[in-house]
C-alpha atoms as one frame of an Amber mdcrd trajectory, in Angstrom:
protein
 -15.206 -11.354  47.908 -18.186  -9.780  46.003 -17.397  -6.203  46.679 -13.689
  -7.442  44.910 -15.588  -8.568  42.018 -17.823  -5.781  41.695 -14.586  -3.591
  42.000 -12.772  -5.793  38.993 -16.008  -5.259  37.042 -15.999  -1.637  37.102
 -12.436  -0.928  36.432 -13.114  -3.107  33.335 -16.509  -1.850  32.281 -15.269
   0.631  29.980 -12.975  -1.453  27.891 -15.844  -4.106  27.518 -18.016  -1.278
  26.487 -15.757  -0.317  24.098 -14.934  -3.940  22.722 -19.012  -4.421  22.437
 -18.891  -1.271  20.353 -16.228  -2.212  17.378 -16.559  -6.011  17.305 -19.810
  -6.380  15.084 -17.804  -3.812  12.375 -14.567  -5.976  13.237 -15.768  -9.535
  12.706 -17.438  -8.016   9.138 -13.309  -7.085   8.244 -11.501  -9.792   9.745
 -14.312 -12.293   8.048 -13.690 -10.345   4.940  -9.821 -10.178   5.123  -9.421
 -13.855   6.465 -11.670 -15.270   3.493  -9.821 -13.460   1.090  -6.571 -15.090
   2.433  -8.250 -18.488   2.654  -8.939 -17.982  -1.190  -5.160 -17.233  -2.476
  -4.334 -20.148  -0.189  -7.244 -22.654  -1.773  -6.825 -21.374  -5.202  -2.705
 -20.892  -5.165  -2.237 -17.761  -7.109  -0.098 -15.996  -5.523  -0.303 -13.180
  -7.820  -4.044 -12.112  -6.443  -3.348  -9.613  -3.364  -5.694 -10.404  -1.046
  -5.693  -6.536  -0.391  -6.899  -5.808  -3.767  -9.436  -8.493  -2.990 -10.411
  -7.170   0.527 -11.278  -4.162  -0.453 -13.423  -5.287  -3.497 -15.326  -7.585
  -1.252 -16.383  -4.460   0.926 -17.312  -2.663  -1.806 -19.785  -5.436  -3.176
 -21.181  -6.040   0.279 -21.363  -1.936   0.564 -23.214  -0.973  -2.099 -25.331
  -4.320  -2.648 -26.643  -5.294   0.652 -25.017  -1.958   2.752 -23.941  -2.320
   6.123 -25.362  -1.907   9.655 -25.087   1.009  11.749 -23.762  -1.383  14.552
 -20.779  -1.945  12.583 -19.561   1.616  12.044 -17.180   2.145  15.079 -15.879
  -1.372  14.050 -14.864  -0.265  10.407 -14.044   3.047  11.592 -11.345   1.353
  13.785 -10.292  -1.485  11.617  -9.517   1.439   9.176  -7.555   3.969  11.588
  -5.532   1.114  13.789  -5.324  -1.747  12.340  -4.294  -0.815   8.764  -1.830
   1.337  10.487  -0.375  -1.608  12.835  -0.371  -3.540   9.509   2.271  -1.381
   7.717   4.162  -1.712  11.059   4.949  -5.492  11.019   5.516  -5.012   6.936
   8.872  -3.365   8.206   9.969  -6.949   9.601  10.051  -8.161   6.071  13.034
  -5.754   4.760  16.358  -5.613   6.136  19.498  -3.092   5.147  21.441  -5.938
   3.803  18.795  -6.627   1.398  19.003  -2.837   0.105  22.698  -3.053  -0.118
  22.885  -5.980  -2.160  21.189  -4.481  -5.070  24.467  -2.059  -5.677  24.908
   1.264  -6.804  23.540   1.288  -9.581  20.777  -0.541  -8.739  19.747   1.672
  -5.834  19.901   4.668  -8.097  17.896   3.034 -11.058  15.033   2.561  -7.606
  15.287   5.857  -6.140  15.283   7.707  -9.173  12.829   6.130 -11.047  10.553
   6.694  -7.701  11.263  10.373  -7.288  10.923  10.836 -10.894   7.643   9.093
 -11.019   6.309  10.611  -8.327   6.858  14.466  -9.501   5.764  13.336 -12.911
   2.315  12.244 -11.937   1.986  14.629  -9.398   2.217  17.319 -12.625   0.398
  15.877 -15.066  -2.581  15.252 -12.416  -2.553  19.359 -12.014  -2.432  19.699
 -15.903  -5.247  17.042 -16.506  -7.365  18.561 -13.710  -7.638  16.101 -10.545
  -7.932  16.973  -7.497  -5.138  17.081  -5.289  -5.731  13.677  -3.183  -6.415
  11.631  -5.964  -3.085  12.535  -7.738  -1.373  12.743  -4.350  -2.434   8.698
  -3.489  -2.214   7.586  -7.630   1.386   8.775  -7.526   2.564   7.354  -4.381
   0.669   3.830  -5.396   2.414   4.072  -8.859   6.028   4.895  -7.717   6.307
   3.080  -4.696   4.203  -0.229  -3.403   0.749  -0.297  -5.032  -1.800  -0.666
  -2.434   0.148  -0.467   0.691   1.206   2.863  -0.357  -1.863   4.365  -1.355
  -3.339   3.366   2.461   0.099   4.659   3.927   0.042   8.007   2.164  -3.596
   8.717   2.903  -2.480   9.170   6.742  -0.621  12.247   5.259  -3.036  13.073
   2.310  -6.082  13.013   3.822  -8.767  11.921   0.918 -11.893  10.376   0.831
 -12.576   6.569   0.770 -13.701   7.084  -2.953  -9.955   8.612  -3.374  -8.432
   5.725  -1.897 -10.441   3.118  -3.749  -9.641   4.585  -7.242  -6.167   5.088
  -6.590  -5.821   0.906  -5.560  -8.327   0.467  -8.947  -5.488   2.114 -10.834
  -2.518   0.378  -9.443  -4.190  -2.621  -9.674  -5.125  -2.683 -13.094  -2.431
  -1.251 -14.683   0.251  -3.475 -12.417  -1.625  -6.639 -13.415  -0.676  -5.292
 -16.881   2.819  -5.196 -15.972   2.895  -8.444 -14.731   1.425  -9.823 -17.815
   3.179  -8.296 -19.814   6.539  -7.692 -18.683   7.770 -11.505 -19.001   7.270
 -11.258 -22.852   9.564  -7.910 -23.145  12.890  -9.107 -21.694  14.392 -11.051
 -24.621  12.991  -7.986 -26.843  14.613  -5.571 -24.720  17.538  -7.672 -24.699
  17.688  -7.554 -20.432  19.367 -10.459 -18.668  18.800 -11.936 -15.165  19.714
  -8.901 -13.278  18.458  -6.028 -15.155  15.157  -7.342 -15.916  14.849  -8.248
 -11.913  16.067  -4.884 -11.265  14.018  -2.846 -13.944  10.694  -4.958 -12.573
  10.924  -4.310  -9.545  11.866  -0.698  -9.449   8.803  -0.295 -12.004   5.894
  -2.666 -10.825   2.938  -1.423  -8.388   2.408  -4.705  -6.410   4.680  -6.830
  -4.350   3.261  -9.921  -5.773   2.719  -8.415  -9.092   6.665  -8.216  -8.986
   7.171 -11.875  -7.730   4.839 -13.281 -10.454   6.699 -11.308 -13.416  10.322
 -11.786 -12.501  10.503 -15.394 -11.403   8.776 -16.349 -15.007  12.226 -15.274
 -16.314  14.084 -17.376 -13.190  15.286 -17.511  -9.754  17.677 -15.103 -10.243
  15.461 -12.674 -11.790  12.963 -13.456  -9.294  15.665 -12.808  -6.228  16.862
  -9.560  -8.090  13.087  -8.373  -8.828  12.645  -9.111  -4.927  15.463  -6.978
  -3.829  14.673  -4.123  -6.048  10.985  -3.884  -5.184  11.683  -4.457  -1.271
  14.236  -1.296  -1.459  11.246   0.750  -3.242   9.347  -0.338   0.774  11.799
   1.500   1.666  11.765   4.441   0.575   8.042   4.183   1.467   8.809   5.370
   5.251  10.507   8.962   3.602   7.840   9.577   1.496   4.789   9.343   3.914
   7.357  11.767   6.395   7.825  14.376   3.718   4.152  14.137   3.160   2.933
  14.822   6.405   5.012  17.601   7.010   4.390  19.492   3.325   1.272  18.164
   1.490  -1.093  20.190   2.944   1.128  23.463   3.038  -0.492  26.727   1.920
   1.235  28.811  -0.928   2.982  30.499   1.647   4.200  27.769   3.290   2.115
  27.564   6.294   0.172  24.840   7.171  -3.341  24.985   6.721  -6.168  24.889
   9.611  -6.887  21.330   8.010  -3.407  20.220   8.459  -2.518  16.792   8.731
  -0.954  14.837  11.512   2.495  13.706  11.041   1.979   9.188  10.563   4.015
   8.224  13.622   2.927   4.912  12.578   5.721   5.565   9.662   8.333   5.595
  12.306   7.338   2.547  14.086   7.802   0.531  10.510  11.238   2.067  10.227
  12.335   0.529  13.774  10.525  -3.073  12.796  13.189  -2.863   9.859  16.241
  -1.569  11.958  15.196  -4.929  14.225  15.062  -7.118  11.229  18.895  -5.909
  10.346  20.396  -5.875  13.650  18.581  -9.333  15.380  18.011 -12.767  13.841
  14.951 -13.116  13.762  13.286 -17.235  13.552  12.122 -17.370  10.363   9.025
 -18.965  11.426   8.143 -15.576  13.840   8.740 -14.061  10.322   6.288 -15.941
   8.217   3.675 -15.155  11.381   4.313 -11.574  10.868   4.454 -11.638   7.419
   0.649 -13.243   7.600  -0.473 -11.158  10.251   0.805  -8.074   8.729  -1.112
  -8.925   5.620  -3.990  -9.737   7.582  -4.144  -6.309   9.289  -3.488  -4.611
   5.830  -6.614  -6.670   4.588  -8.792  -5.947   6.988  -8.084  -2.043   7.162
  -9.078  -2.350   3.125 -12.283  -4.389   3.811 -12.868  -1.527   6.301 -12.370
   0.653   3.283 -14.533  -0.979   1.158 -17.241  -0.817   3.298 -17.169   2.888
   3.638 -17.167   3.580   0.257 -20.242   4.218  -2.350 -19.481   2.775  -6.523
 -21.873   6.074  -7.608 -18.959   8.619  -6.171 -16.158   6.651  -7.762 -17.898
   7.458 -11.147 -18.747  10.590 -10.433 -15.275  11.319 -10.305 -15.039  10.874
 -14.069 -12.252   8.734 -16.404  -9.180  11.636 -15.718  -7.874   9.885 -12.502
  -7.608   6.679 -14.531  -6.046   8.793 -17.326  -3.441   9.920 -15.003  -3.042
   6.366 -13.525  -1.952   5.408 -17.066  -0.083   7.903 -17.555   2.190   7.140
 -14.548   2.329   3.277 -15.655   3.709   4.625 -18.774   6.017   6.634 -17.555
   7.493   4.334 -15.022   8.341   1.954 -17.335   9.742   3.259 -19.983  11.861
   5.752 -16.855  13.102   2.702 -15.143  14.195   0.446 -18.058  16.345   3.697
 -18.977  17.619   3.619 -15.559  18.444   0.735 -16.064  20.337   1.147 -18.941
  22.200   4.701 -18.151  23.114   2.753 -14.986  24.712  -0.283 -16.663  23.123
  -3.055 -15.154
């Protein structure tokens, strides 16, 4: 009986081993991630991200108290795995039916404005003078989901913690903007229900940016503004493919030594949204997902925080925030004439 046990203790030594080694840097993210959820819940505005939050929590901890060496292969993983599991389960909350109810025109007025954005940014940034990565995660952020995108894209892009953080600074700021400001324009702009749900969420960084904007101007707005923003997910899956496969290409069109991996993860959130479209799935297992997947996206950004230092984000000057308002800019005033060439 004691030789069995010995024999069961072996064969599990290593995987105890290796949960000793990541959980003091895991408990620091999941405290970090799970308070910040706790505090959107206690406070009720839904408009905070708790991502945006996460990842400013690790930075104060970071750089005013630092973090123990114990807690490195913890971070490191919370950042590589979980973040990546996170976008995953974000899949369960689109399905093709959703996409196809925005129309024709409505589709075009998302993709376009995305593609265009995109490019745009990814111009200017080489005109103004930042660094590939930077621009790279900035323009993804801007033209398709805000935070989740920047983390998404850096599987294919590759930069620095300091390149991720600024990037989520710049969505963040300027799509709090947007939501602010966005309400007052509709009568102005003379947009009804529909085209001010569509033009919102084709044109806002953050998910809940979007939801606080458009349902200020009513539930339809608010269902349209939905729609629109979930198709713009999406397209997130297409983007992260074609950047793994040519960001990093040399002038010649060969990848580099640095290469970097394809983000199989991407294709794992594309199946989680074929399985939302084909199988009904309870909505309360969808809610749990929902929360976990936000969860997982939190942590990987407290994770984030931790690993990056306030004195590099200044040294990298006021042109990446430049650039992120430039692509605000340019993404509204693109999709609202989307929205009008369309006809919505």
């Amino acid at each position: 009986m004691l030789s069995h046990i010995a024999q069961t203790k072996r064969v599990f030594q290593p995987f105890s081993g290796l949960a000793d080694g990541i959980a003091p840097g895991l408990l620091i993210c999941g405290l970090i991630a799970g308070g910040c959820l706790v505090f959107r819940t206690l406070t009720g505005w839904q408009a905070v991200s708790p991502l945006i939050l996460a990842i400013i929590c690790g930075m104060l901890v970071r750089n005013l108290s630092g973090v123990p060496k114990a807690a490195t292969a913890g971070i490191g993983f919370s950042l590589r795995r979980l973040l990546r599991l996170g976008i995953v389960l974000l899949g369960l909350q689109i399905t093709a039916s959703q996409v196809v109810a925005l129309g024709a025109p409505g589709l075009v007025t998302v993709v376009a404005t995305l593609a265009a954005t995109f490019l745009a940014i990814t111009m200017v940034g080489r005109w103004l003078g930042v660094d590939r990565q930077t621009t790279g995660l900035i323009a993804a952020g801007t033209s398709v989901c805000g935070a989740s995108a920047v983390i998404a894209a850096n599987a294919a892009i590759r930069g620095r913690e300091e390149d991720v953080a600024y990037a989520v600074a710049c969505v963040t700021i300027f799509g709090s903007i947007s939501m602010l400001v966005y309400p007052l324009l509709a009568a102005p702009l003379g947009l009804d229900a529909m085209a001010y749900g569509v033009w919102t969420g084709a044109t806002v960084h953050e998910v809940a940016q979007v939801v606080a904007a458009t349902f200020q101007a009513g539930h339809a707005a608010g269902e349209f503004g939905t729609i629109s923003k979930l198709a713009r997910v999406v397209l997130l899956a297409p983007l992260v493919m074609i950047l793994g496969l040519t960001a990093f290409r040399t002038a010649r069109g060969e990848h580099s030594a640095g290469a970097a991996p394809f983000p199989w993860f991407v294709l794992g959130f594309i199946a989680m949204a074929a399985l939302n479209s084909v199988v009904d799935i309870p909505k309360a297992l969808e809610g749990l997902a929902a929360l976990a997947s936000t969860f997982l996206l939190a942590t990987g950004l407290a994770a984030m925080g931790l690993q990056t230092d306030i004195r590099a984000l200044k040294a990298k000057g006021l042109r990446p925030l430049a650039l992120g308002a430039f692509g605000w800019l340019f993404i509204s005033v693109f999709g609202y004439l989307m929205v009008r060439l369309t006809g919505l």
